[in-house]
PDB file of C-alpha atoms in Angstrom:
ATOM      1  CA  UNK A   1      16.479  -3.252 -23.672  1.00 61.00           C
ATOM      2  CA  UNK A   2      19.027  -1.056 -23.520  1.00 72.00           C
ATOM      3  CA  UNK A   3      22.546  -1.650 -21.658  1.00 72.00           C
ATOM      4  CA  UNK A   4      24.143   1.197 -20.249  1.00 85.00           C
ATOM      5  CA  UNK A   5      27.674   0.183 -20.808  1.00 85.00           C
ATOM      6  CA  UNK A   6      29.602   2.866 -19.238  1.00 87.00           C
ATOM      7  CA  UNK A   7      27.147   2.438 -15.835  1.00 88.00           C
ATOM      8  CA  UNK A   8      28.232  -1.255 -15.819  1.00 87.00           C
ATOM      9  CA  UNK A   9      31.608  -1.047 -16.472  1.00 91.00           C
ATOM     10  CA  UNK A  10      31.665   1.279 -13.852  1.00 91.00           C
ATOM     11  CA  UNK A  11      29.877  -0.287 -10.944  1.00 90.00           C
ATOM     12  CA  UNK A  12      31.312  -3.828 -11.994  1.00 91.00           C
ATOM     13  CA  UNK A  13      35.041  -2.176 -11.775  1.00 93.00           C
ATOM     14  CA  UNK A  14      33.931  -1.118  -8.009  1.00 91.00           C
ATOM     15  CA  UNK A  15      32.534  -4.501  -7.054  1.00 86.00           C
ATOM     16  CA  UNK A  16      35.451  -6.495  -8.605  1.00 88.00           C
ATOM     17  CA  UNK A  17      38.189  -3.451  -6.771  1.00 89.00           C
ATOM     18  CA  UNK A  18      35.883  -3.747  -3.503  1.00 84.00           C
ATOM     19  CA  UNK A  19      36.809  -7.486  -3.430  1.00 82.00           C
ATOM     20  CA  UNK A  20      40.140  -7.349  -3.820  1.00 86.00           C
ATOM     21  CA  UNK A  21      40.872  -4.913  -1.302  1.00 85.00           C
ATOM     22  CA  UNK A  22      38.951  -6.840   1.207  1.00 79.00           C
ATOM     23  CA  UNK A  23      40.366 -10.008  -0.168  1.00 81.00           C
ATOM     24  CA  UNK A  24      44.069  -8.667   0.820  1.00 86.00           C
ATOM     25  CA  UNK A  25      43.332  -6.873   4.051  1.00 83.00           C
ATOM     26  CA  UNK A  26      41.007 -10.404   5.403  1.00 78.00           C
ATOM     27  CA  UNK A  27      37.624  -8.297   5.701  1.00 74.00           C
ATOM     28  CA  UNK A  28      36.073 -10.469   2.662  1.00 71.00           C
ATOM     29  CA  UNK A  29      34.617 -13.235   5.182  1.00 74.00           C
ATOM     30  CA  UNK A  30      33.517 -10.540   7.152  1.00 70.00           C
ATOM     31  CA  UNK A  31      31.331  -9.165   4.064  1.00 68.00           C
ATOM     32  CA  UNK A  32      30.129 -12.529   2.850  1.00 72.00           C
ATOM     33  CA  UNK A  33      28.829 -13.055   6.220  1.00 73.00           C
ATOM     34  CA  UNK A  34      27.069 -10.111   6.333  1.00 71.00           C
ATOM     35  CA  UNK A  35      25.325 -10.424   3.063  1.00 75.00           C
ATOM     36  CA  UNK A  36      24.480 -14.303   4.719  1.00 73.00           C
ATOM     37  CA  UNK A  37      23.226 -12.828   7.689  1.00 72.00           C
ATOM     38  CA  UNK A  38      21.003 -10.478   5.864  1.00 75.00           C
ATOM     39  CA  UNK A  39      20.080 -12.792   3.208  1.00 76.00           C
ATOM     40  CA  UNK A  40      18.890 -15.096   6.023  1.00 75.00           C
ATOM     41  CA  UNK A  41      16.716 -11.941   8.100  1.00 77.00           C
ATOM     42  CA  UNK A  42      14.893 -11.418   4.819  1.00 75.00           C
ATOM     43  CA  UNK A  43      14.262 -14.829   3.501  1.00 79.00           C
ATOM     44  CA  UNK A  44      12.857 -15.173   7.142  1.00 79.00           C
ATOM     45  CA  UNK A  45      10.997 -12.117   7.081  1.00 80.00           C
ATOM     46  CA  UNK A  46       9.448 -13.711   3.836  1.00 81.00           C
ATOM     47  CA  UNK A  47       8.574 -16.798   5.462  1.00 83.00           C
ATOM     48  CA  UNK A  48       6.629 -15.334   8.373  1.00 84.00           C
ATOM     49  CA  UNK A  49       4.716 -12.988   5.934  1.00 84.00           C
ATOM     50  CA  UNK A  50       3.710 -16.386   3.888  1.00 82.00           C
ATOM     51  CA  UNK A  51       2.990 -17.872   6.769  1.00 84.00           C
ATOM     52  CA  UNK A  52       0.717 -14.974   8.279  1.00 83.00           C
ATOM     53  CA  UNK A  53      -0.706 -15.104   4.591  1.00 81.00           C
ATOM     54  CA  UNK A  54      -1.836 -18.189   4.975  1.00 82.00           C
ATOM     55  CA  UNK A  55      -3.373 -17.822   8.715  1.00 83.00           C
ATOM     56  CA  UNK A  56      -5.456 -15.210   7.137  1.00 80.00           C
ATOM     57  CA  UNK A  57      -6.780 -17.260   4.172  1.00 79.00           C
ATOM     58  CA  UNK A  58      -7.728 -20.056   6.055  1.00 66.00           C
TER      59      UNK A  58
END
């Protein structure tokens, strides 16, 4: 497989810049609760569809 290295340098450089700015102005708890919050909506979305899965098999 090949790594595009300018591509990751790139998008890592905006992650890592991202955080830091967020960091300093106090909007970083803000984003990691977001990306909880969300994580949480689809890991429940998952679950229902698993569970409606398994309504349907039995």
């Amino acid at each position: 497989m090949k790594v595009k290295w300018r591509k990751l340098f790139i998008e890592t450089s905006a992650w890592v810049t991202t955080e830091v700015m967020l960091n300093v102005v106090g909007l970083d708890n803000l984003a990691d609760y977001s990306e909880f919050v969300f994580q949480s909506k689809v890991i429940a979305d998952a679950t229902e569809a698993f569970s409606n899965l398994i309504t349907l098999v039995s």
